[in-house]
Amino acid sequence: AKMKNMFAQAKEMMGVVDDKKSVITGTTFVFVWYEKSKHRVFMDVGATVAAFEMHLYLATGVVPTRQKLLGFEGGDGPRCALQPNGDLATLQVKEGMELTLSQIPYGQEIEAKTLTTHIVDAIGAKCLVVEDQVNGIEACALVKRLDKDPLAKKRLHTFSMFLHEHGQRLLLKIDGIEGGDAMRMARKALVLKMNRQLDRLEILKKSLDPHPPAFPKPTPADTPTTPATTATPATPATQAPNTSSSKTHLTAASATPTDTLGAPVVDGGGEMG
């Protein structure tokens, strides 16, 4: 960071002007420094900040709610962090520009910018950010080859679970809004919006689960058994009476030939009557 500032000051003293124009629409790329590593991240300037933060999360592993990104010349200046509901088109984004990312602790997340300090505006802005983040998860799930990139799938699933818990806590804050008829109507609208996002997150958690639960194998008690059919007993073949007075058994040579089922073979030369 010190070297970067020194080069910037040297350019100003030498009168070197950066001739790159700001990107207002379309897709470009920026370089993001995080923990001494440089990442090339694509950015759609016409999309939401949440969509860019999702790509940044897949590249660095820093959860979007804990990202603190510095270096944009537009907006509130390079020393001010990117707002969750900011406008990328107003940040003077230039192709190949370098930004600095740091991870902020839990409980110190950057709040969404609101027009007023009213509780409905504050919670409503957070609900809009959650909706943008859910849209970002769905967009990455459609664009990324998750079957070829298991790490991206795992990170999207992790953030879906985190965002679902965050949405439930936000829903409790919405339930705490009290006031007259206007406040009740606003609370009802926010509850419907938040429940809709929670339903979407439930679907995403199941579809992005890298280790979905296996279906239980049916047990013998659950498997329907087909009742066994009672076999019709074979009619015993009538044997010609033995006219011999001898009590000895028939030998194999003199026995009546039978088929494979044991029934006597009837000579087809004569007609049964």
XYZ file of N, CA and C in Angstrom:
819
model
N 0.837 -1.195 0.000
C 0.000 0.000 0.000
C 0.877 1.252 0.000
N 2.003 1.230 0.743
C 2.886 2.392 0.772
C 3.515 2.630 -0.594
N 3.940 1.521 -1.235
C 4.534 1.655 -2.558
C 3.520 2.210 -3.553
N 2.287 1.779 -3.412
C 1.238 2.255 -4.318
C 1.036 3.757 -4.151
N 1.017 4.232 -2.899
C 0.846 5.668 -2.653
C 2.057 6.458 -3.166
N 3.240 5.879 -3.005
C 4.435 6.564 -3.494
C 4.413 6.716 -5.009
N 3.994 5.659 -5.706
C 3.897 5.747 -7.168
C 2.843 6.766 -7.583
N 1.716 6.807 -6.853
C 0.670 7.772 -7.178
C 1.166 9.201 -6.990
N 1.911 9.442 -5.884
C 2.447 10.778 -5.654
C 3.487 11.145 -6.703
N 4.292 10.149 -7.110
C 5.295 10.415 -8.138
C 4.647 10.787 -9.463
N 3.552 10.098 -9.785
C 2.851 10.425 -11.033
C 2.284 11.830 -10.991
N 1.758 12.229 -9.830
C 1.204 13.581 -9.713
C 2.306 14.632 -9.861
N 3.451 14.378 -9.241
C 4.551 15.343 -9.331
C 5.096 15.448 -10.744
N 5.097 14.327 -11.474
C 5.616 14.315 -12.846
C 4.574 14.757 -13.856
N 3.323 14.928 -13.390
C 2.277 15.367 -14.300
C 1.745 14.274 -15.200
N 1.943 13.025 -14.782
C 1.441 11.913 -15.578
C -0.051 11.770 -15.328
N -0.814 11.774 -16.397
C -2.263 11.680 -16.292
C -2.697 10.314 -16.778
N -3.526 9.670 -16.015
C -4.043 8.359 -16.408
C -5.105 8.558 -17.477
N -4.849 8.049 -18.673
C -5.750 8.281 -19.802
C -6.891 7.274 -19.864
N -6.960 6.346 -18.911
C -8.053 5.385 -18.920
C -9.360 6.066 -18.534
N -10.389 5.788 -19.295
C -11.693 6.373 -19.012
C -12.476 5.473 -18.074
N -13.364 6.093 -17.335
C -14.195 5.339 -16.401
C -15.196 4.498 -17.166
N -15.421 3.317 -16.658
C -16.394 2.400 -17.262
C -17.748 2.666 -16.619
N -18.718 3.005 -17.446
C -20.049 3.329 -16.928
C -21.005 2.157 -17.097
N -20.875 1.447 -18.205
C -21.726 0.287 -18.467
C -20.857 -0.871 -18.945
N -21.430 -2.053 -18.890
C -20.723 -3.216 -19.400
C -19.878 -3.898 -18.332
N -19.060 -4.839 -18.791
C -18.237 -5.661 -17.904
C -16.776 -5.285 -18.045
N -16.083 -5.226 -16.924
C -14.658 -4.956 -16.896
C -14.030 -5.819 -15.804
N -12.781 -5.585 -15.515
C -12.122 -6.339 -14.453
C -11.282 -5.391 -13.611
N -11.099 -5.753 -12.355
C -10.265 -4.987 -11.426
C -9.353 -5.961 -10.696
N -8.286 -5.422 -10.114
C -7.380 -6.215 -9.289
C -7.631 -5.880 -7.831
N -7.809 -6.916 -7.045
C -8.123 -6.742 -5.625
C -7.013 -7.387 -4.806
N -6.420 -6.593 -3.900
C -5.383 -7.093 -3.002
C -6.032 -7.546 -1.695
N -5.711 -8.773 -1.303
C -6.199 -9.297 -0.019
C -5.145 -10.218 0.572
N -4.634 -9.851 1.740
C -3.625 -10.635 2.458
C -2.443 -10.982 1.543
N -1.863 -9.953 0.942
C -0.661 -10.079 0.105
C -0.901 -10.911 -1.158
N -2.157 -11.145 -1.487
C -2.494 -11.865 -2.720
C -3.284 -10.938 -3.634
N -3.010 -11.053 -4.922
C -3.663 -10.207 -5.917
C -4.640 -11.054 -6.718
N -5.900 -10.625 -6.738
C -6.952 -11.370 -7.417
C -7.535 -10.510 -8.543
N -7.736 -11.159 -9.659
C -8.397 -10.494 -10.785
C -9.880 -10.864 -10.739
N -10.721 -9.856 -10.572
C -12.156 -10.082 -10.381
C -12.915 -9.303 -11.451
N -13.854 -9.978 -12.100
C -14.684 -9.324 -13.101
C -15.824 -8.569 -12.428
N -16.219 -7.487 -13.057
C -17.256 -6.626 -12.497
C -18.194 -6.170 -13.604
N -19.481 -6.333 -13.363
C -20.508 -5.780 -14.241
C -20.947 -4.456 -13.629
N -20.538 -3.366 -14.253
C -20.785 -2.042 -13.680
C -22.280 -1.742 -13.604
N -23.055 -2.341 -14.486
C -24.491 -2.098 -14.459
C -25.248 -2.950 -13.457
N -24.554 -3.894 -12.797
C -25.203 -4.775 -11.822
C -25.135 -4.151 -10.427
N -25.607 -4.899 -9.448
C -25.625 -4.414 -8.072
C -24.275 -4.657 -7.401
N -24.072 -3.973 -6.285
C -22.866 -4.200 -5.499
C -22.842 -5.627 -4.961
N -24.009 -6.150 -4.609
C -24.084 -7.515 -4.081
C -23.589 -8.533 -5.097
N -23.866 -8.307 -6.379
C -23.391 -9.229 -7.417
C -21.865 -9.217 -7.506
N -21.263 -8.018 -7.427
C -19.793 -7.938 -7.454
C -19.194 -8.554 -6.191
N -19.799 -8.293 -5.048
C -19.301 -8.856 -3.790
C -19.368 -10.381 -3.797
N -20.312 -10.947 -4.526
C -20.405 -12.400 -4.601
C -19.220 -12.971 -5.396
N -18.859 -12.318 -6.488
C -17.675 -12.751 -7.241
C -16.406 -12.577 -6.395
N -16.368 -11.511 -5.631
C -15.225 -11.276 -4.754
C -15.151 -12.333 -3.656
N -16.295 -12.755 -3.178
C -16.347 -13.807 -2.156
C -15.848 -15.141 -2.706
N -16.219 -15.472 -3.929
C -15.760 -16.728 -4.526
C -14.259 -16.702 -4.796
N -13.701 -15.507 -5.033
C -12.274 -15.408 -5.320
C -11.421 -15.399 -4.052
N -11.926 -14.784 -2.981
C -11.110 -14.603 -1.778
C -11.598 -15.402 -0.580
N -12.867 -15.764 -0.561
C -13.418 -16.463 0.600
C -13.927 -15.549 1.693
N -13.886 -14.233 1.495
C -14.386 -13.282 2.489
C -15.888 -13.099 2.277
N -16.656 -13.373 3.317
C -18.114 -13.276 3.231
C -18.515 -11.843 2.861
N -19.483 -11.645 1.963
C -19.850 -10.287 1.535
C -20.180 -9.329 2.674
N -20.822 -9.812 3.727
C -21.180 -8.913 4.824
C -19.968 -8.448 5.629
N -18.806 -9.099 5.436
C -17.599 -8.722 6.181
C -16.539 -8.113 5.275
N -16.915 -7.754 4.056
C -15.964 -7.157 3.123
C -15.882 -5.643 3.339
N -14.654 -5.153 3.333
C -14.405 -3.709 3.366
C -13.469 -3.399 2.211
N -14.030 -2.809 1.167
C -13.295 -2.576 -0.076
C -12.999 -1.089 -0.223
N -11.721 -0.758 -0.387
C -11.276 0.626 -0.518
C -10.567 0.821 -1.847
N -10.596 2.065 -2.328
C -9.821 2.403 -3.519
C -10.611 3.006 -4.661
N -11.919 3.106 -4.557
C -12.715 3.712 -5.626
C -12.550 5.225 -5.583
N -12.335 5.808 -6.749
C -12.137 7.249 -6.820
C -13.449 8.017 -6.733
N -14.525 7.407 -7.190
C -15.814 8.071 -7.133
C -16.507 7.839 -5.805
N -17.804 8.132 -5.781
C -18.562 7.949 -4.560
C -18.115 8.898 -3.471
N -17.795 8.352 -2.304
C -17.341 9.173 -1.179
C -15.822 9.260 -1.097
N -15.114 8.732 -2.112
C -13.665 8.842 -2.122
C -12.975 7.523 -1.842
N -11.680 7.439 -2.159
C -10.959 6.167 -2.009
C -10.795 5.710 -0.571
N -10.948 6.605 0.384
C -10.807 6.227 1.784
C -12.110 5.707 2.391
N -13.174 5.787 1.635
C -14.474 5.326 2.127
C -14.777 3.954 1.553
N -15.319 3.067 2.396
C -15.593 1.691 1.980
C -16.806 1.646 1.061
N -16.825 0.625 0.242
C -17.951 0.422 -0.666
C -19.208 0.087 0.131
N -20.283 0.786 -0.169
C -21.548 0.566 0.529
C -22.271 -0.645 -0.048
N -22.991 -1.428 0.787
C -23.689 -2.620 0.278
C -24.741 -2.304 -0.777
N -25.327 -1.115 -0.701
C -26.339 -0.731 -1.686
C -25.864 0.445 -2.532
N -24.544 0.536 -2.762
C -24.005 1.616 -3.579
C -24.279 1.405 -5.059
N -23.852 2.367 -5.846
C -24.043 2.336 -7.296
C -22.672 2.259 -7.949
N -22.373 1.133 -8.589
C -21.054 0.948 -9.201
C -20.790 1.940 -10.325
N -21.835 2.385 -10.988
C -21.650 3.295 -12.121
C -21.149 4.661 -11.686
N -21.279 5.009 -10.407
C -20.854 6.326 -9.915
C -19.488 6.281 -9.234
N -18.798 5.128 -9.275
C -17.546 4.972 -8.537
C -16.306 5.209 -9.393
N -16.504 5.607 -10.658
C -15.382 5.863 -11.578
C -14.495 4.622 -11.699
N -15.118 3.517 -12.025
C -14.404 2.252 -12.174
C -13.596 2.286 -13.461
N -12.332 1.900 -13.372
C -11.455 1.847 -14.533
C -10.906 0.434 -14.685
N -10.756 0.028 -15.909
C -10.270 -1.331 -16.171
C -8.861 -1.521 -15.615
N -8.714 -2.586 -14.823
C -7.414 -2.906 -14.263
C -7.042 -2.115 -13.031
N -7.959 -1.310 -12.497
C -7.646 -0.538 -11.296
C -7.440 -1.484 -10.108
N -6.682 -1.033 -9.138
C -6.351 -1.853 -7.984
C -7.128 -1.378 -6.765
N -7.733 -2.348 -6.066
C -8.505 -2.090 -4.857
C -7.920 -2.906 -3.708
N -8.254 -2.495 -2.507
C -7.750 -3.161 -1.311
C -8.930 -3.713 -0.504
N -8.853 -5.012 -0.194
C -9.913 -5.667 0.564
C -9.393 -6.067 1.939
N -10.223 -5.850 2.943
C -9.927 -6.310 4.299
C -11.195 -6.928 4.878
N -10.987 -7.783 5.881
C -12.116 -8.481 6.507
C -12.405 -7.841 7.863
N -13.625 -7.375 8.022
C -14.005 -6.710 9.263
C -14.637 -7.727 10.205
N -14.553 -7.506 11.514
C -15.099 -8.472 12.473
C -16.628 -8.489 12.449
N -17.175 -9.572 13.008
C -18.625 -9.659 13.154
C -19.111 -8.550 14.085
N -20.269 -8.017 13.764
C -20.831 -6.939 14.565
C -20.414 -5.558 14.111
N -19.453 -5.474 13.180
C -18.995 -4.186 12.662
C -19.257 -4.073 11.167
N -20.283 -4.768 10.705
C -20.602 -4.763 9.282
C -20.969 -3.352 8.814
N -20.670 -3.076 7.559
C -20.985 -1.773 6.969
C -22.486 -1.707 6.712
N -23.117 -0.695 7.246
C -24.561 -0.551 7.106
C -24.919 0.002 5.738
N -26.096 -0.370 5.277
C -26.605 0.152 4.010
C -26.974 1.621 4.166
N -26.746 2.347 3.092
C -27.041 3.786 3.116
C -28.552 4.009 3.002
N -29.090 4.885 3.850
C -30.529 5.194 3.843
C -30.725 6.707 3.729
N -31.925 7.074 3.273
C -32.233 8.498 3.142
C -32.544 9.123 4.490
N -33.185 8.366 5.374
C -33.531 8.872 6.702
C -33.051 7.871 7.751
N -33.171 8.252 8.985
C -32.801 7.376 10.099
C -33.999 6.628 10.663
N -35.134 6.694 9.978
C -36.341 6.018 10.463
C -36.115 4.508 10.466
N -36.692 3.825 11.446
C -36.467 2.385 11.587
C -36.978 1.606 10.391
N -38.078 2.055 9.787
C -38.615 1.355 8.616
C -37.656 1.495 7.445
N -37.069 2.679 7.244
C -36.109 2.872 6.161
C -34.841 2.046 6.400
N -34.385 2.014 7.651
C -33.163 1.273 7.954
C -33.343 -0.225 7.720
N -34.444 -0.774 8.229
C -34.682 -2.214 8.052
C -35.039 -2.513 6.606
N -35.769 -1.618 5.957
C -36.119 -1.820 4.555
C -34.899 -1.863 3.659
N -33.903 -1.018 3.942
C -32.665 -1.034 3.156
C -31.921 -2.355 3.345
N -31.930 -2.887 4.565
C -31.286 -4.182 4.809
C -32.009 -5.303 4.068
N -33.331 -5.229 4.017
C -34.095 -6.243 3.280
C -33.770 -6.206 1.793
N -33.596 -5.010 1.241
C -33.233 -4.891 -0.170
C -31.844 -5.462 -0.435
N -30.923 -5.267 0.506
C -29.582 -5.832 0.350
C -29.639 -7.357 0.374
N -30.461 -7.913 1.276
C -30.611 -9.370 1.325
C -31.173 -9.896 0.004
N -32.146 -9.192 -0.545
C -32.719 -9.606 -1.833
C -31.662 -9.570 -2.933
N -30.842 -8.519 -2.954
C -29.760 -8.443 -3.945
C -28.759 -9.582 -3.761
N -28.474 -9.936 -2.514
C -27.528 -11.018 -2.254
C -28.090 -12.365 -2.684
N -29.381 -12.587 -2.469
C -30.005 -13.826 -2.944
C -29.952 -13.884 -4.471
N -30.220 -12.750 -5.123
C -30.105 -12.705 -6.582
C -28.678 -13.016 -7.030
N -27.691 -12.530 -6.262
C -26.301 -12.803 -6.602
C -25.949 -14.277 -6.475
N -26.482 -14.938 -5.453
C -26.240 -16.381 -5.293
C -26.843 -17.144 -6.463
N -28.068 -16.818 -6.818
C -28.722 -17.509 -7.935
C -27.977 -17.271 -9.238
N -27.510 -16.047 -9.458
C -26.786 -15.753 -10.704
C -25.481 -16.549 -10.777
N -24.743 -16.615 -9.668
C -23.486 -17.385 -9.661
C -23.758 -18.876 -9.839
N -24.853 -19.351 -9.250
C -25.182 -20.771 -9.392
C -25.519 -21.132 -10.828
N -26.054 -20.163 -11.582
C -26.388 -20.424 -12.976
C -25.181 -20.279 -13.896
N -24.308 -19.311 -13.591
C -23.188 -19.016 -14.478
C -22.009 -19.951 -14.225
N -21.709 -20.211 -12.959
C -20.537 -21.009 -12.616
C -20.764 -22.484 -12.949
N -19.688 -23.147 -13.345
C -19.724 -24.590 -13.557
C -19.482 -25.265 -12.217
N -20.539 -25.367 -11.426
C -20.385 -25.875 -10.074
C -19.990 -27.343 -10.048
N -20.327 -28.084 -11.121
C -19.907 -29.479 -11.162
C -18.399 -29.608 -11.358
N -17.778 -28.558 -11.924
C -16.328 -28.559 -12.122
C -15.604 -27.774 -11.028
N -16.342 -27.024 -10.228
C -15.732 -26.189 -9.191
C -16.430 -26.467 -7.856
N -16.052 -27.536 -7.166
C -16.722 -27.869 -5.898
C -16.508 -26.823 -4.816
N -15.371 -26.090 -4.855
C -15.127 -25.067 -3.841
C -16.128 -23.929 -3.969
N -16.431 -23.516 -5.199
C -17.422 -22.458 -5.408
C -18.796 -22.903 -4.920
N -19.147 -24.138 -5.190
C -20.433 -24.652 -4.733
C -20.507 -24.681 -3.219
N -19.415 -25.083 -2.584
C -19.379 -25.128 -1.121
C -19.508 -23.728 -0.530
N -18.830 -22.754 -1.135
C -18.902 -21.387 -0.617
C -20.290 -20.792 -0.814
N -20.911 -21.051 -1.943
C -22.274 -20.558 -2.155
C -23.244 -21.192 -1.160
N -23.064 -22.476 -0.879
C -23.924 -23.146 0.094
C -23.707 -22.575 1.496
N -22.448 -22.311 1.849
C -22.140 -21.742 3.162
C -22.774 -20.374 3.332
N -22.665 -19.537 2.290
C -23.244 -18.199 2.402
C -24.769 -18.252 2.389
N -25.345 -19.225 1.698
C -26.801 -19.375 1.719
C -27.291 -19.688 3.138
N -26.570 -20.555 3.837
C -26.932 -20.868 5.215
C -26.751 -19.656 6.121
N -25.640 -18.938 5.940
C -25.390 -17.742 6.737
C -26.459 -16.685 6.486
N -26.800 -16.468 5.226
C -27.778 -15.445 4.876
C -29.171 -15.822 5.373
N -29.469 -17.119 5.414
C -30.768 -17.553 5.932
C -30.887 -17.218 7.419
N -29.829 -17.455 8.183
C -29.850 -17.102 9.601
C -29.927 -15.587 9.790
N -29.192 -14.854 8.952
C -29.251 -13.389 9.019
C -30.659 -12.892 8.704
N -31.311 -13.504 7.741
C -32.675 -13.113 7.400
C -33.653 -13.395 8.522
N -33.474 -14.480 9.241
C -34.347 -14.782 10.375
C -34.175 -13.762 11.498
N -32.929 -13.350 11.745
C -32.709 -12.306 12.760
C -33.317 -10.985 12.315
N -33.226 -10.701 11.022
C -33.834 -9.482 10.495
C -35.351 -9.533 10.606
N -35.907 -10.717 10.448
C -37.360 -10.870 10.578
C -37.816 -10.567 12.007
N -37.004 -10.925 12.988
C -37.335 -10.591 14.380
C -37.338 -9.081 14.596
N -36.394 -8.383 13.946
C -36.390 -6.921 14.054
C -37.628 -6.315 13.403
N -38.061 -6.923 12.304
C -39.268 -6.418 11.638
C -40.483 -6.599 12.545
N -40.552 -7.741 13.217
C -41.685 -7.975 14.122
C -41.704 -6.981 15.275
N -40.559 -6.378 15.584
C -40.501 -5.411 16.679
C -40.937 -4.012 16.293
N -41.279 -3.792 15.034
C -41.742 -2.467 14.611
C -43.142 -2.228 15.171
N -43.313 -1.149 15.890
C -44.609 -0.819 16.478
C -45.023 0.577 16.042
N -46.338 0.825 16.070
C -46.843 2.128 15.676
C -48.278 2.039 15.204
N -48.688 3.048 14.484
C -50.059 3.125 14.014
C -50.307 2.270 12.780
N -51.364 2.640 12.047
C -51.755 1.858 10.873
C -50.664 1.856 9.804
N -50.037 3.000 9.591
C -48.986 3.069 8.574
C -47.804 2.160 8.939
N -47.449 2.125 10.211
C -46.349 1.271 10.653
C -46.718 -0.203 10.514
N -47.958 -0.535 10.813
C -48.388 -1.928 10.683
C -48.390 -2.375 9.227
N -48.815 -1.501 8.332
C -48.787 -1.834 6.907
C -47.350 -2.014 6.407
N -46.459 -1.123 6.878
C -45.056 -1.255 6.482
C -44.455 -2.539 7.039
N -44.807 -2.878 8.280
C -44.287 -4.112 8.874
C -44.791 -5.326 8.111
N -46.051 -5.330 7.714
C -46.615 -6.453 6.966
C -45.917 -6.619 5.625
N -45.645 -5.497 4.941
C -44.972 -5.565 3.636
C -43.540 -6.103 3.790
N -42.849 -5.680 4.842
C -41.486 -6.164 5.054
C -41.465 -7.639 5.433
N -42.451 -8.079 6.198
C -42.521 -9.499 6.566
C -42.731 -10.356 5.325
N -43.620 -9.929 4.435
C -43.852 -10.682 3.202
C -42.588 -10.730 2.340
N -41.903 -9.603 2.227
C -40.668 -9.565 1.426
C -39.601 -10.473 2.026
N -39.455 -10.448 3.352
C -38.414 -11.252 3.990
C -38.745 -12.734 3.914
N -40.004 -13.094 4.092
C -40.395 -14.506 3.987
C -40.162 -15.044 2.581
N -40.361 -14.196 1.595
C -40.121 -14.610 0.209
C -38.633 -14.920 -0.010
N -37.768 -14.107 0.571
C -36.330 -14.368 0.425
C -35.904 -15.610 1.204
N -36.513 -15.838 2.365
C -36.185 -17.028 3.145
C -36.600 -18.296 2.401
N -37.733 -18.233 1.709
C -38.165 -19.389 0.915
C -37.170 -19.660 -0.221
N -36.691 -18.629 -0.858
C -35.705 -18.802 -1.926
C -34.404 -19.383 -1.378
N -34.015 -18.941 -0.194
C -32.789 -19.449 0.407
C -32.915 -20.913 0.797
N -34.103 -21.324 1.211
C -34.307 -22.744 1.526
C -34.073 -23.610 0.288
N -34.574 -23.149 -0.842
C -34.376 -23.888 -2.092
C -32.895 -23.908 -2.473
N -32.215 -22.770 -2.302
C -30.792 -22.702 -2.649
C -29.957 -23.593 -1.739
N -30.287 -23.645 -0.464
C -29.521 -24.491 0.459
C -29.594 -25.955 0.047
N -30.765 -26.392 -0.379
C -30.917 -27.792 -0.783
C -30.214 -28.074 -2.108
N -30.322 -27.139 -3.052
C -29.724 -27.388 -4.370
C -28.204 -27.259 -4.361
N -27.660 -26.465 -3.425
C -26.218 -26.245 -3.374
C -25.508 -27.121 -2.355
N -26.250 -27.945 -1.660
C -25.641 -28.791 -0.632
C -24.634 -29.741 -1.285
N -23.331 -29.639 -0.940
C -22.348 -30.536 -1.565
C -22.473 -31.980 -1.118
N -23.134 -32.201 0.016
C -23.327 -33.562 0.519
C -24.796 -33.757 0.873
N -25.661 -33.881 -0.133
C -27.094 -34.050 0.156
C -27.339 -35.361 0.872
N -28.341 -35.395 1.758
C -28.629 -36.641 2.477
C -29.099 -37.724 1.524
N -28.602 -38.921 1.746
C -28.986 -40.052 0.893
C -30.373 -40.543 1.278
N -31.099 -41.016 0.284
C -32.422 -41.561 0.551
C -32.280 -42.869 1.320
N -33.063 -43.055 2.382
C -32.939 -44.302 3.150
C -33.384 -45.507 2.329
N -32.653 -46.587 2.508
C -32.998 -47.798 1.799
C -34.230 -48.439 2.438
N -35.155 -48.946 1.623
C -36.363 -49.542 2.193
C -36.025 -50.800 2.986
N -36.624 -50.914 4.149
C -36.440 -52.093 4.986
C -37.395 -53.189 4.544
N -37.125 -54.431 4.932
C -38.050 -55.517 4.549
C -39.469 -55.280 5.034
N -39.610 -54.583 6.186
C -40.955 -54.321 6.687
C -41.689 -53.315 5.817
N -40.901 -52.347 5.195
C -41.525 -51.329 4.335
C -41.776 -51.822 2.932
N -41.097 -52.892 2.533
C -41.244 -53.387 1.165
C -42.518 -54.208 1.062
N -43.445 -53.839 0.185
C -44.673 -54.626 0.039
C -44.362 -56.004 -0.545
N -44.880 -56.996 0.111
C -44.643 -58.368 -0.346
C -45.820 -58.848 -1.165
N -45.546 -59.536 -2.238
C -46.586 -60.095 -3.097
C -47.024 -61.432 -2.518
N -48.316 -61.579 -2.256
C -48.755 -62.860 -1.684
C -48.415 -64.022 -2.603
N -47.861 -65.037 -1.987
C -47.459 -66.203 -2.776
C -48.688 -66.948 -3.296
N -48.634 -67.315 -4.539
C -49.749 -68.055 -5.138
C -49.630 -69.530 -4.779
N -50.736 -70.082 -4.428
C -50.759 -71.498 -4.062
C -50.667 -72.348 -5.316
N -49.671 -73.157 -5.353
C -49.478 -74.004 -6.523
C -50.532 -75.103 -6.550
N -51.063 -75.337 -7.727
C -52.064 -76.390 -7.891
C -51.372 -77.739 -7.859
N -51.777 -78.568 -6.938
C -51.109 -79.880 -6.852
C -51.291 -80.663 -8.140
N -50.222 -81.297 -8.543
C -50.265 -82.087 -9.784
C -51.119 -83.330 -9.567
N -51.907 -83.624 -10.587
C -52.770 -84.805 -10.517
C -51.911 -86.047 -10.668
N -51.963 -86.900 -9.703
C -51.125 -88.100 -9.813
C -51.539 -88.943 -11.004
N -50.554 -89.430 -11.691
C -50.826 -90.233 -12.887
C -51.348 -91.605 -12.468
N -52.372 -92.000 -13.183
C -52.930 -93.336 -12.920
C -52.018 -94.378 -13.510
N -51.754 -95.359 -12.729
C -50.833 -96.414 -13.141
C -51.605 -97.679 -13.423
N -51.266 -98.260 -14.502
C -51.963 -99.493 -14.881
C -51.736 -100.558 -13.802
N -52.765 -101.290 -13.492
C -52.629 -102.326 -12.462
C -51.620 -103.371 -12.890
N -50.903 -103.810 -11.922
C -49.876 -104.816 -12.166
C -50.524 -106.185 -12.132
N -50.554 -106.812 -13.280
C -51.213 -108.120 -13.357
C -50.292 -109.234 -12.927
N -49.017 -108.838 -12.759
C -48.085 -109.885 -12.366
C -48.292 -110.217 -10.908
N -48.195 -111.427 -10.628
C -48.360 -111.849 -9.245
C -47.103 -111.637 -8.442
N -46.036 -111.257 -9.141
C -44.777 -111.052 -8.442
C -44.817 -109.736 -7.707
N -44.236 -109.610 -6.509
C -44.206 -108.394 -5.708
C -42.949 -107.572 -5.937
N -42.106 -107.953 -6.889
C -40.858 -107.228 -7.104
C -41.125 -105.918 -7.818
N -40.186 -104.898 -7.625
C -40.312 -103.577 -8.271
C -39.944 -103.666 -9.732
N -40.423 -102.668 -10.502
C -40.071 -102.575 -11.911
C -38.649 -102.083 -12.036
N -37.964 -102.671 -12.976
C -36.609 -102.199 -13.247
C -36.655 -100.968 -14.131
N -35.474 -100.235 -14.266
C -35.424 -99.022 -15.087
C -35.735 -99.309 -16.529
N -35.393 -100.520 -16.990
C -35.642 -100.839 -18.399
C -37.086 -101.074 -18.661
N -37.833 -101.631 -17.677
C -39.235 -101.957 -17.893
C -40.170 -100.879 -17.416
N -39.627 -99.779 -16.763
C -40.512 -98.720 -16.251
C -41.099 -97.919 -17.394
N -42.303 -97.364 -17.128
C -42.973 -96.547 -18.144
C -42.206 -95.248 -18.315
N -41.835 -94.858 -19.537
C -41.090 -93.591 -19.726
C -41.941 -92.395 -19.348
N -41.334 -91.435 -18.684
C -42.051 -90.234 -18.237
C -41.353 -89.000 -18.782
N -42.101 -87.852 -18.793
C -41.503 -86.586 -19.199
C -40.820 -85.950 -17.998
N -40.376 -84.704 -18.148
C -39.608 -84.037 -17.088
C -40.461 -83.722 -15.880
N -41.770 -83.638 -15.981
C -42.637 -83.336 -14.851
C -43.091 -84.578 -14.128
N -42.744 -85.801 -14.633
C -43.112 -87.012 -13.941
C -44.368 -87.642 -14.440
N -45.071 -87.043 -15.411
C -46.302 -87.606 -15.949
C -45.920 -88.619 -17.011
N -46.677 -89.697 -17.151
C -46.365 -90.720 -18.160
C -46.521 -90.184 -19.556
N -45.640 -90.585 -20.431
C -45.701 -90.154 -21.825
C -46.665 -91.050 -22.557
N -47.685 -90.486 -23.177
C -48.696 -91.255 -23.879
C -48.298 -91.368 -25.328
N -48.336 -92.513 -25.841
C -48.001 -92.737 -27.254
C -49.050 -92.068 -28.125
N -48.597 -91.197 -28.973
C -49.551 -90.455 -29.828
C -50.011 -91.221 -31.020
N -49.630 -92.513 -31.148
C -50.031 -93.237 -32.348
C -51.490 -93.619 -32.346
N -52.087 -93.803 -31.183
C -53.491 -94.191 -31.116
C -54.377 -93.060 -30.720
N -55.664 -93.180 -30.805
C -56.650 -92.159 -30.490
C -57.312 -92.518 -29.183
N -57.285 -91.520 -28.268
C -57.869 -91.773 -26.948
C -59.374 -91.753 -27.055
N -59.972 -92.746 -26.401
C -61.402 -92.825 -26.472
C -61.996 -93.084 -25.138
